[in-house]
Short mmCIF file of C-alpha atoms and ligand atoms in Angstrom, two decimals:
data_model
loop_
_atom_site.label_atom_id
_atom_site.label_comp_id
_atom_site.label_asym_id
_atom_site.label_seq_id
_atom_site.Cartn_x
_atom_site.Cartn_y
_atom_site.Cartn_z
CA UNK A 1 0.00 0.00 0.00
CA UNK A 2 1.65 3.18 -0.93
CA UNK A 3 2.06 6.10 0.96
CA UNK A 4 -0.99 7.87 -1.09
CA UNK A 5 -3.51 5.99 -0.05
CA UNK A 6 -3.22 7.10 3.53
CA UNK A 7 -4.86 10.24 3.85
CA UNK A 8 -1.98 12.33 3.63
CA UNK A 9 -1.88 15.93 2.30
CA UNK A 10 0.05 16.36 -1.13
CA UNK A 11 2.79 18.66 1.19
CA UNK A 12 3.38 15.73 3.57
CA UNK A 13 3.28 13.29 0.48
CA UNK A 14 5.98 15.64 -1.17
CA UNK A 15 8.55 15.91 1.90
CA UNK A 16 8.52 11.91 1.40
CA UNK A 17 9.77 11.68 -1.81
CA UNK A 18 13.53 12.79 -1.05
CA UNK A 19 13.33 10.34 2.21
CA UNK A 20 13.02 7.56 -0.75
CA UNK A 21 11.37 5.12 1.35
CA UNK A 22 9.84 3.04 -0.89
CA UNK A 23 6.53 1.78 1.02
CA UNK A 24 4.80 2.32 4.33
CA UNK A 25 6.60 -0.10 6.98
CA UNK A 26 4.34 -1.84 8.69
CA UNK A 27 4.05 0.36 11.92
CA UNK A 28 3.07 2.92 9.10
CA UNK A 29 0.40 1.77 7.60
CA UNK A 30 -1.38 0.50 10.82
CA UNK A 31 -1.28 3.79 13.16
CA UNK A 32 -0.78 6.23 10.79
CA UNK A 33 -5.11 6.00 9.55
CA UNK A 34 -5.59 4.89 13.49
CA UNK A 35 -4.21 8.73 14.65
CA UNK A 36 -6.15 10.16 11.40
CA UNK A 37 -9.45 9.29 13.20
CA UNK A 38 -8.42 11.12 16.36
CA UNK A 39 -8.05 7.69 18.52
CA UNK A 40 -5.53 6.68 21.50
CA UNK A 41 -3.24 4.63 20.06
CA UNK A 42 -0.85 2.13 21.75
CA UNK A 43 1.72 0.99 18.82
CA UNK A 44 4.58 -1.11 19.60
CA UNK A 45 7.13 -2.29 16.60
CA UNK A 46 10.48 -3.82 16.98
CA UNK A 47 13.22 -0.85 17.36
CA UNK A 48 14.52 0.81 13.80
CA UNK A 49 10.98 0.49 12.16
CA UNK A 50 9.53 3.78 11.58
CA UNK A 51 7.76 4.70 14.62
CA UNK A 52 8.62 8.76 14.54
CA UNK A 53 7.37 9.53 10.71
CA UNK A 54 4.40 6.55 11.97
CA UNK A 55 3.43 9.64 14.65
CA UNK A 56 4.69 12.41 12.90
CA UNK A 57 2.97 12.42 9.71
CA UNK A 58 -0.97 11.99 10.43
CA UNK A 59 -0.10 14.69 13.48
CA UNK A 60 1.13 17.15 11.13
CA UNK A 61 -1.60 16.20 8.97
CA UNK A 62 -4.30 16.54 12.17
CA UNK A 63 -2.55 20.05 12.99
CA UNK A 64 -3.11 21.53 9.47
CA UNK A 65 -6.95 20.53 9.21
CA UNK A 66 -7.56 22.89 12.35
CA UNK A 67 -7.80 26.23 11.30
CA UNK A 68 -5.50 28.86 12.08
CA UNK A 69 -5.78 30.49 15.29
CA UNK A 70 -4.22 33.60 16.84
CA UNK A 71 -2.53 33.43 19.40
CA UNK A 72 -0.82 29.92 18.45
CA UNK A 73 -1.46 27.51 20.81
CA UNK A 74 0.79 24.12 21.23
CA UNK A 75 -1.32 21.38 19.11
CA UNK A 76 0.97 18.79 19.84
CA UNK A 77 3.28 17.66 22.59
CA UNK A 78 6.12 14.94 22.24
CA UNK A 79 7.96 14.00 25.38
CA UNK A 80 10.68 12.08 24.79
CA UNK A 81 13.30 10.38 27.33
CA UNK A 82 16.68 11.65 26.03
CA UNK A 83 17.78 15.04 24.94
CA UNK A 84 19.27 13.36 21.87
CA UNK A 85 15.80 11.48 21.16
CA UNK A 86 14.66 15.13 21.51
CA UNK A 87 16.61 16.57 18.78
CA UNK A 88 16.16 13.47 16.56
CA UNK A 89 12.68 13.77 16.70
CA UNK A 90 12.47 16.99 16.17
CA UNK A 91 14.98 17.07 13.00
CA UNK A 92 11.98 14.77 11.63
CA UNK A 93 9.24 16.65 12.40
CA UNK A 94 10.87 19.58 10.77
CA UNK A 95 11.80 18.07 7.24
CA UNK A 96 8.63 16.32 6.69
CA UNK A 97 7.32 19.36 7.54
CA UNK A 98 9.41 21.40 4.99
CA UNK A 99 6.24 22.14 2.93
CA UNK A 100 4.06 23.26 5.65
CA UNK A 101 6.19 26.66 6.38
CA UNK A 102 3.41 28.29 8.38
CA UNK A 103 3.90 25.51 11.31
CA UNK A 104 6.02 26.07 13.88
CA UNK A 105 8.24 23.32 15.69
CA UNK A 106 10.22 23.63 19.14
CA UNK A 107 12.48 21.40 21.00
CA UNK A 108 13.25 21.87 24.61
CA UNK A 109 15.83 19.87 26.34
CA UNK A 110 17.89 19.90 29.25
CA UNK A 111 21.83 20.49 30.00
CA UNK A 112 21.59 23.35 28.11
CA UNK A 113 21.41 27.18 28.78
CA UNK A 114 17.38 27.71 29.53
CA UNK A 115 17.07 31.41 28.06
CA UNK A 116 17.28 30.37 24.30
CA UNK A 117 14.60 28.52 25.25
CA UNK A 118 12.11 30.83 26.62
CA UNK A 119 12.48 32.97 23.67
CA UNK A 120 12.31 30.62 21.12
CA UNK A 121 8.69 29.84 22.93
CA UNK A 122 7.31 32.87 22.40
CA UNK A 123 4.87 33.34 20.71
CA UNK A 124 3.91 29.41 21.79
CA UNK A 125 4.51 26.76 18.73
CA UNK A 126 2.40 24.44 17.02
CA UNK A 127 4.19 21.38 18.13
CA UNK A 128 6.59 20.87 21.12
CA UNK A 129 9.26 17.98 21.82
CA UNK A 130 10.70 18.09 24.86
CA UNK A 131 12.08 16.41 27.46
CA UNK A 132 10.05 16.29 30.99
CA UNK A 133 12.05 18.27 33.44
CA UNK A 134 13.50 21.19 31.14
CA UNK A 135 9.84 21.13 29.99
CA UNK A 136 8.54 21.76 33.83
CA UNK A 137 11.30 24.01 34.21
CA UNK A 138 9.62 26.31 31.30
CA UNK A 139 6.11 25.70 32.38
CA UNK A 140 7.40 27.11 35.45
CA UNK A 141 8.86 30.08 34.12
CA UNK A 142 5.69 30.78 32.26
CA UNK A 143 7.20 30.26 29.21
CA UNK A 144 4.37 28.24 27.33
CA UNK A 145 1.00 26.86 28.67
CA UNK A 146 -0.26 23.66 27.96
CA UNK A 147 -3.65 24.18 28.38
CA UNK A 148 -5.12 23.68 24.71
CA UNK A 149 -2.79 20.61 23.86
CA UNK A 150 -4.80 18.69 21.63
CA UNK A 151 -2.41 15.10 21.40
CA UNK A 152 0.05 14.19 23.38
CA UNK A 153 2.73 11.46 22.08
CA UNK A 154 4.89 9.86 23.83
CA UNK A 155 8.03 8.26 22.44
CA UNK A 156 9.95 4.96 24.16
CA UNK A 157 6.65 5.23 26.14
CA UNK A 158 7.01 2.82 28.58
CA UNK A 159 10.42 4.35 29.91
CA UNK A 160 8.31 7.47 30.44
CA UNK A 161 5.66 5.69 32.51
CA UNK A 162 8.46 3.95 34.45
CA UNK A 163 9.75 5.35 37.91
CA UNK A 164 12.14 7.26 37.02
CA UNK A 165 9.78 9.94 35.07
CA UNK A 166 6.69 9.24 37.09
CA UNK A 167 6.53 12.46 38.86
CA UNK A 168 8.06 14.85 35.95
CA UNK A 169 4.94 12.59 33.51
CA UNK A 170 2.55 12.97 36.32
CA UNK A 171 3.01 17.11 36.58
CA UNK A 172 2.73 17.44 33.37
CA UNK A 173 -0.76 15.35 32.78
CA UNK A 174 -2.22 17.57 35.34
CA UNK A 175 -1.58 20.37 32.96
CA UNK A 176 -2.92 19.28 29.81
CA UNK A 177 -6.73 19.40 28.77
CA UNK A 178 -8.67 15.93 29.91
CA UNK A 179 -10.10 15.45 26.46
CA UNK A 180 -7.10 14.74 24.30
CA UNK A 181 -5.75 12.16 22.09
CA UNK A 182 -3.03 10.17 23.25
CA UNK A 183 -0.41 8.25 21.40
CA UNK A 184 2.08 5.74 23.01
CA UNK A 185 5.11 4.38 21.05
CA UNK A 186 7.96 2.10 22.15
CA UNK A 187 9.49 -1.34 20.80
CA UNK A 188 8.57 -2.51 24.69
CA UNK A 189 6.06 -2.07 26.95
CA UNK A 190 6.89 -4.14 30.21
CA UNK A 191 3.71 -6.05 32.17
CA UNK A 192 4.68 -3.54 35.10
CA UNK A 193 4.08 -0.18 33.25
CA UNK A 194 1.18 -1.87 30.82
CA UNK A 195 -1.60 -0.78 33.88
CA UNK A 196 0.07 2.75 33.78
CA UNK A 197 -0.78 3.02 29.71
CA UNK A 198 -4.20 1.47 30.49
CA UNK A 199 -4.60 4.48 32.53
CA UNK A 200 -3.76 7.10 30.21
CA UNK A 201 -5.19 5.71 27.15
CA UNK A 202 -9.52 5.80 26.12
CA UNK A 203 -10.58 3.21 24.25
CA UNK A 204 -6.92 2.99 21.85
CA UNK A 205 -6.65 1.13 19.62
CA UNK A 206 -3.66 -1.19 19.78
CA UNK A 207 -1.03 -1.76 17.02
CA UNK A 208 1.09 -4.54 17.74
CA UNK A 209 3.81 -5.28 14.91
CA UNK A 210 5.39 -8.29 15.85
CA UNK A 211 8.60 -9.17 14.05
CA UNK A 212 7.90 -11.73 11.18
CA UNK A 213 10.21 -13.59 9.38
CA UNK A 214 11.74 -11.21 7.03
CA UNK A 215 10.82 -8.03 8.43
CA UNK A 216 12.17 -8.45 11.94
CA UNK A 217 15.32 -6.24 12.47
CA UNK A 218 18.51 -8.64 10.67
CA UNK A 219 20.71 -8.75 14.14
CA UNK A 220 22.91 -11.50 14.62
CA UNK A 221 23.62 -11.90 18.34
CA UNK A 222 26.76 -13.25 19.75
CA UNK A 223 28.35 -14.33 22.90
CA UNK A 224 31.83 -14.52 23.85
CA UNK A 225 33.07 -16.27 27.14
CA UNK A 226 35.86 -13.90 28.80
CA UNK A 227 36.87 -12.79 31.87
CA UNK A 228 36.12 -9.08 32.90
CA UNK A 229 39.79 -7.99 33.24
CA UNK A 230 40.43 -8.77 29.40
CA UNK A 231 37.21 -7.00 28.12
CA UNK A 232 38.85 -4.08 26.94
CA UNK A 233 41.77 -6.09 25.48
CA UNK A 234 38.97 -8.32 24.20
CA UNK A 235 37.38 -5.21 22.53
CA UNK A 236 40.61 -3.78 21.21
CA UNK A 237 41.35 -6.79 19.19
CA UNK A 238 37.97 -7.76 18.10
CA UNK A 239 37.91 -4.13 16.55
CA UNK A 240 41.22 -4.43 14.98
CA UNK A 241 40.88 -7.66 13.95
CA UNK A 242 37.30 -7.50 12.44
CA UNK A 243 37.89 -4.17 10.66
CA UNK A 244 34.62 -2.66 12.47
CA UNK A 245 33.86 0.54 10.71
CA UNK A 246 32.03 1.85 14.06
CA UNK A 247 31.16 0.34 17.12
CA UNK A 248 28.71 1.77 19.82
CA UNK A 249 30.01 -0.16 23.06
CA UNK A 250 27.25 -0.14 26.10
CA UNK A 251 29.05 -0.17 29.27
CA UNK A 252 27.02 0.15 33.17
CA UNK A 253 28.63 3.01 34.67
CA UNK A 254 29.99 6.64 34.06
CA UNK A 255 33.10 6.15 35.39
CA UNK A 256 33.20 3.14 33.21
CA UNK A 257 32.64 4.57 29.70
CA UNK A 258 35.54 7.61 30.96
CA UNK A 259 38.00 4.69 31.82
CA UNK A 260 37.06 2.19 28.70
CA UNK A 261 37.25 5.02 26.00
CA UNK A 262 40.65 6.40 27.57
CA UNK A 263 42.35 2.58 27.37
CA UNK A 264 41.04 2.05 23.68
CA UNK A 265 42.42 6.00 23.02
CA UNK A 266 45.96 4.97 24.61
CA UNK A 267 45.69 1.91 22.02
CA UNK A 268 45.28 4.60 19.21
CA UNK A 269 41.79 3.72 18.61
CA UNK A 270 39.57 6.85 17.98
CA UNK A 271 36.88 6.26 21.13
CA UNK A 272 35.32 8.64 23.09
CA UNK A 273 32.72 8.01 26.17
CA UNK A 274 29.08 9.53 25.82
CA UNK A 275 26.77 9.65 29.26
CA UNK A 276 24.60 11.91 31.30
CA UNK A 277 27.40 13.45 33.09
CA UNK A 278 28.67 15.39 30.48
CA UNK A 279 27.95 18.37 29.25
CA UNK A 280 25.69 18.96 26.86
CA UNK A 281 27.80 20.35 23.88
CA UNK A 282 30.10 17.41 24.57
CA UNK A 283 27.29 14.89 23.72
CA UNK A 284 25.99 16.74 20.95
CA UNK A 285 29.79 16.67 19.59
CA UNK A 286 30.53 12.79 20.25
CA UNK A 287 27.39 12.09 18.66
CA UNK A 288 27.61 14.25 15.72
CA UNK A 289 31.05 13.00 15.19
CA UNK A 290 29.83 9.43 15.36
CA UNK A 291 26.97 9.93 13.17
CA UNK A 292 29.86 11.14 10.81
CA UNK A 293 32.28 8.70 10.88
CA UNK A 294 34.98 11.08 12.49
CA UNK A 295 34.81 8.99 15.35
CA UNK A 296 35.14 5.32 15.42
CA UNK A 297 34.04 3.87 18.61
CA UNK A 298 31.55 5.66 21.14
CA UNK A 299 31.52 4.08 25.02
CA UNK A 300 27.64 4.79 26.04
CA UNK A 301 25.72 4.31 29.40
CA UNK A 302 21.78 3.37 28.80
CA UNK A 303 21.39 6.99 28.09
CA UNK A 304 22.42 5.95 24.51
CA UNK A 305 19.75 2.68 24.59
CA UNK A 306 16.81 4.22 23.40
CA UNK A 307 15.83 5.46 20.22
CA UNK A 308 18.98 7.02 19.13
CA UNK A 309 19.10 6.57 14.72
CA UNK A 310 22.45 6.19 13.69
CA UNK A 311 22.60 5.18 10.22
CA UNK A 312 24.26 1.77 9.33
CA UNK A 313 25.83 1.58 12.55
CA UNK A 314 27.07 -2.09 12.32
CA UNK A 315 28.08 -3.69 15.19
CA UNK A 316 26.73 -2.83 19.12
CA UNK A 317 28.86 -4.31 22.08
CA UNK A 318 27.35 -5.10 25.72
CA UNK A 319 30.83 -4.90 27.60
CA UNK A 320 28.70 -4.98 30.65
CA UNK A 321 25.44 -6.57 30.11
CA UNK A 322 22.35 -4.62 30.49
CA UNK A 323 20.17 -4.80 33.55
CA UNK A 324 16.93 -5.99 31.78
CA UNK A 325 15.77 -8.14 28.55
CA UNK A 326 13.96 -4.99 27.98
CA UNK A 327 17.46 -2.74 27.56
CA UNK A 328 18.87 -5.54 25.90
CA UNK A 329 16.41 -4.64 22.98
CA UNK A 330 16.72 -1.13 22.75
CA UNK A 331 20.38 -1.36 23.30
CA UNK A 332 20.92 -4.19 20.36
CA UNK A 333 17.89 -2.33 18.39
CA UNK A 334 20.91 0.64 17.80
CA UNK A 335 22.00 -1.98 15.07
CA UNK A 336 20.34 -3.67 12.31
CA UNK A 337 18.04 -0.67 11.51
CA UNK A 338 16.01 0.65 8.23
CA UNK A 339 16.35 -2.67 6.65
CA UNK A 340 20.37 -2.82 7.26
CA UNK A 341 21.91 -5.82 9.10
CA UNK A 342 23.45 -5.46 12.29
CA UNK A 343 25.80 -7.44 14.71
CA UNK A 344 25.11 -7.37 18.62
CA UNK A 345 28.50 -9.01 20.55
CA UNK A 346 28.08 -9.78 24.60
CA UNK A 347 30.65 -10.34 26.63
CA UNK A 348 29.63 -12.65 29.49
CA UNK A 349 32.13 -13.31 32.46
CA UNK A 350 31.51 -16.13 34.48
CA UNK A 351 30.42 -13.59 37.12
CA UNK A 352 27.80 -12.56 34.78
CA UNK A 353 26.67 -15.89 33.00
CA UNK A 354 23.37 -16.69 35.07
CA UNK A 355 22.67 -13.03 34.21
CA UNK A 356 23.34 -13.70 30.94
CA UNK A 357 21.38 -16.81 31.16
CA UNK A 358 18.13 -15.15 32.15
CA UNK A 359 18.76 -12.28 29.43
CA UNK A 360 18.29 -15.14 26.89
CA UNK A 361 15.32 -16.74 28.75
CA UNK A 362 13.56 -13.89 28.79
CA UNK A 363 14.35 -12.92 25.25
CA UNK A 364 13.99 -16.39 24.34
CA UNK A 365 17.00 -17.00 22.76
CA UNK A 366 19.88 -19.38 22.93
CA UNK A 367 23.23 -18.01 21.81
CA UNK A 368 25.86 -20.18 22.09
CA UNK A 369 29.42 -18.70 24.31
CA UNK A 370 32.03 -18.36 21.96
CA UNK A 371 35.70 -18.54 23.02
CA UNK A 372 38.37 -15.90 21.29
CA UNK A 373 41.89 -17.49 20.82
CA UNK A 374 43.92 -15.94 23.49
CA UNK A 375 41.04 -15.05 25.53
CA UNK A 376 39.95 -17.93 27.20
CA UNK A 377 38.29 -17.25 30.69
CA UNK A 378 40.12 -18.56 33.90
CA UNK A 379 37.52 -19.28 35.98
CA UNK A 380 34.44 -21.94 35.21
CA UNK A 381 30.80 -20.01 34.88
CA UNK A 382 28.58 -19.45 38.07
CA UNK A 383 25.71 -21.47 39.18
CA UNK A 384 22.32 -21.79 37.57
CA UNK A 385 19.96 -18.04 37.33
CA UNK A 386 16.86 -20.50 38.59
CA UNK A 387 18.92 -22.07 41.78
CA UNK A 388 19.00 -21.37 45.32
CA UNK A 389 18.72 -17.72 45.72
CA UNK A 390 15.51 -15.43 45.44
CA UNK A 391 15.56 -13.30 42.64
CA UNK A 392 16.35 -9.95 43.93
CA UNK A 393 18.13 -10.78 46.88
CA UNK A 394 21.78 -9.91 47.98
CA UNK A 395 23.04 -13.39 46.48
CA UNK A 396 20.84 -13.09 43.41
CA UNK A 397 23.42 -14.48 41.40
CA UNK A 398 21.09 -12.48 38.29
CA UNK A 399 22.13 -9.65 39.68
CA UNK A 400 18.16 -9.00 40.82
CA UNK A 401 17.38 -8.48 36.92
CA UNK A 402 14.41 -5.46 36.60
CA UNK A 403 10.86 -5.95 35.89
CA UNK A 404 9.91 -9.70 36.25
CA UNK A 405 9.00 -11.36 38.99
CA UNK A 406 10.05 -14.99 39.51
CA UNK A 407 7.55 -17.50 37.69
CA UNK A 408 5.86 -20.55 39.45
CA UNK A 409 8.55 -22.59 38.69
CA UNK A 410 11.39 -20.34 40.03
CA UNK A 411 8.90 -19.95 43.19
CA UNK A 412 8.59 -23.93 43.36
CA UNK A 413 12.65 -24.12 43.24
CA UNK A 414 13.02 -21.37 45.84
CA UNK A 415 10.33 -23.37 48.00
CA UNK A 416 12.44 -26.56 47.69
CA UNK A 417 15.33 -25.07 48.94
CA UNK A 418 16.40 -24.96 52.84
CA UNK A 419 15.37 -21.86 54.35
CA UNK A 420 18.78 -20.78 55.63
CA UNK A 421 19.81 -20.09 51.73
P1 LIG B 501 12.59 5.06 13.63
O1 LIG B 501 12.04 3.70 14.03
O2 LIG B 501 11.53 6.10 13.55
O3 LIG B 501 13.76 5.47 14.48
O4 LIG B 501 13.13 4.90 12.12
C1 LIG B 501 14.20 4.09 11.81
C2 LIG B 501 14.75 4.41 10.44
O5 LIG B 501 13.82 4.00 9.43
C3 LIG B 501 15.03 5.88 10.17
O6 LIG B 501 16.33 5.97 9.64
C4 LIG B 501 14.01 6.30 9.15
O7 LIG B 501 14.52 7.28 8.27
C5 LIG B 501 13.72 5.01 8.41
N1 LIG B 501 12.35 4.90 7.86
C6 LIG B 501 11.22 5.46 8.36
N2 LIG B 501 10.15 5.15 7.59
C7 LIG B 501 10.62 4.37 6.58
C8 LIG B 501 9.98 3.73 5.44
N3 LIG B 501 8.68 3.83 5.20
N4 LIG B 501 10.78 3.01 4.63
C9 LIG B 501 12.11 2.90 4.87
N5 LIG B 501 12.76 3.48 5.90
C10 LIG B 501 12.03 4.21 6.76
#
């Protein structure tokens, strides 16, 4: 079904045609007539497949059937969880907007100087995408009012309805209109935040994309068996040795992505870290220079795990494996995007192998450990995820992954064991 038949305006339909994408994905043709109508929609599509113009387009379209008013009011309001999401979002909004030159787009962030800001709000703007504090932060300042909002999207959805936004998301609800249409979009939606979108959503309708044999993302996943001292070494040579044009490396800490990206610079190897503690002109620049090629390896927190579009970035690395099953997809979903192929390498310590193991479970996968010549681990792997200790607890050898409760056979096991464990 081409992109005509949707019920898009010959502007929108025009900004398309130097995007060259050949057909609707899938994502696209589902919510796109589902946001026309003016219903909730909940639309969840493996990571890389279109969600922003599946949003973006019939909301542009919905702004321009409203007539004109004076003052402007905000229409539309995207919150997003990352300041780079932010920008990326909003560099799509404006060139498929390119032929509507009477709209007018603003994105707020944090990390950056607030003033700019304020006066690029006045005069209010058609659509906003923001992040939730810096947005709160202008709210407070009287910068814009939210009062006639009309939809409200949010993007990687379910990490907004998870803890760590819940107050910022809840402030803001209380300022927008009651009758509005509201979109949710994210690859995931975890059981625990599902109640939370039931909440916030009338009557939606649901778009569900599940990955099907030839459309799903084209990631191979790996897993290679070393111990944690030699990951870096590990990294170094599987870099040099494999040629890898560009590798986004996830690692858990701050500190770690400083001390990772300085080893692989003392090895010559163009690397730089990227997390929430630097500034933000720093981020912008590692990214940009990333997204350019200038720079050849980038050493990211989770910050970097949702939603960021890097095109044909090949190969993602977990040197430290993610907490959850659910940031093991958006982290490997950096790769394999827009119909490229991707390569997603773990590296699994024996400390971190029933971790590891219940990453898989939950994901459903089996990868088999691979050894690298001249890496080979020391130590034999840890005991079973589903023995003796209670997910969760201090000797959780998962590491107490996030979001799922232990099922009724993990419960059973737990039962079984002596009580002292
Ligand atoms: P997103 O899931 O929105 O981050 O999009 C992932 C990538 O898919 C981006 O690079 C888009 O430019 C690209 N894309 C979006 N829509 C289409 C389409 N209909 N056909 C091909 N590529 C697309």
């Amino acid at each position: 079904m081409p992109f005509s038949t949707l019920g898009l305006r010959p502007e929108l339909l025009k900004a398309l045609k130097p995007q060259d994408y050949p057909a609707p994905t899938p994502i696209q043709s589902l919510a796109i007539p589902a946001v026309l109508k003016g219903a909730d929609v909940q639309a969840s599509a493996q990571t890389g497949s279109g969600k922003t113009a599946a949003y973006v387009l019939p909301v542009l379209e919905l702004i321009m059937q409203q007539p004109r008013i004076t003052p402007r009011r905000v229409h539309t309001l995207v919150l997003v969880p990352t300041r780079e999401l932010a920008v990326q979002v909003g560099d799509t909004l404006r060139s498929l907007a390119v032929h509507l030159p009477a709209l007018k787009i603003t994105v707020v962030f944090g990390g950056v100087s607030i003033n700019p800001q304020m006066m690029g709000l006045r005069g209010s703007a058609d659509v906003i995408v923001a992040t939730p504090g810096r947005l709160l932060d202008l709210i407070d300042k009287n910068a814009l009012s939210l009062s006639a909002v009309q939809t409200l999207v949010l993007d990687e959805a379910d990490k907004l309805l998870d803890l760590g936004f819940q107050d910022e998301l809840q402030a803001i609800l209380k300022l927008l209109p009651e009758r509005r249409q509201n979109l949710l979009f994210s690859a995931t939606f975890a059981p625990a935040v599902q109640s939370l979108a039931d909440a916030l959503l009338t009557d939606p309708v649901r778009v569900d994309v599940l990955p099907q044999v030839g459309t799903a993302p084209d990631i191979t996943q790996r897993a290679m068996a070393v111990d944690a001292p030699q990951r870096t070494q590990l990294l170094r040579h599987l870099f040099q040795t494999h040629g890898w044009k560009r590798v986004l490396v996830f690692a858990a800490t701050q500190h770690a992505c400083q001390i990772i990206a300085a080893k692989l610079r003392k090895a010559g190897i163009n690397a730089e870290p990227f997390h929430g503690q630097l500034g933000q002109g720093k981020r912008s620049q590692v990214l940009a220079d990333f997204k350019a090629s200038r720079l050849k390896v980038v050493i990211a927190t989770d910050v970097a795990a949702r939603g960021l579009d890097i095109s044909e970035l090949p190969v993602v690395v977990n040197f430290d494996l993610p907490r959850s099953a659910v940031d093991y997809t958006h982290r490997i979903g950096r790769t394999g995007r827009a119909g490229h192929s991707g390569l997603a390498v773990s590296f699994v310590s024996p400390d971190t192998e029933a971790h590891w193991r219940l990453i898989e479970k939950r994901q459903n996968i089996s990868v088999p450990r691979e050894i690298e010549a001249g890496f080979e681990p020391q130590n034999v792997a840890g005991p079973s995820p589903t023995l003796p200790h209670p997910l969760g607890s201090a000797n959780d050898p998962t590491g107490g992954i996030k979001g799922k409760r232990p099922n009724k056979k993990d419960k059973l096991r737990m039962a079984q064991q002596p009580s002292n464990q």
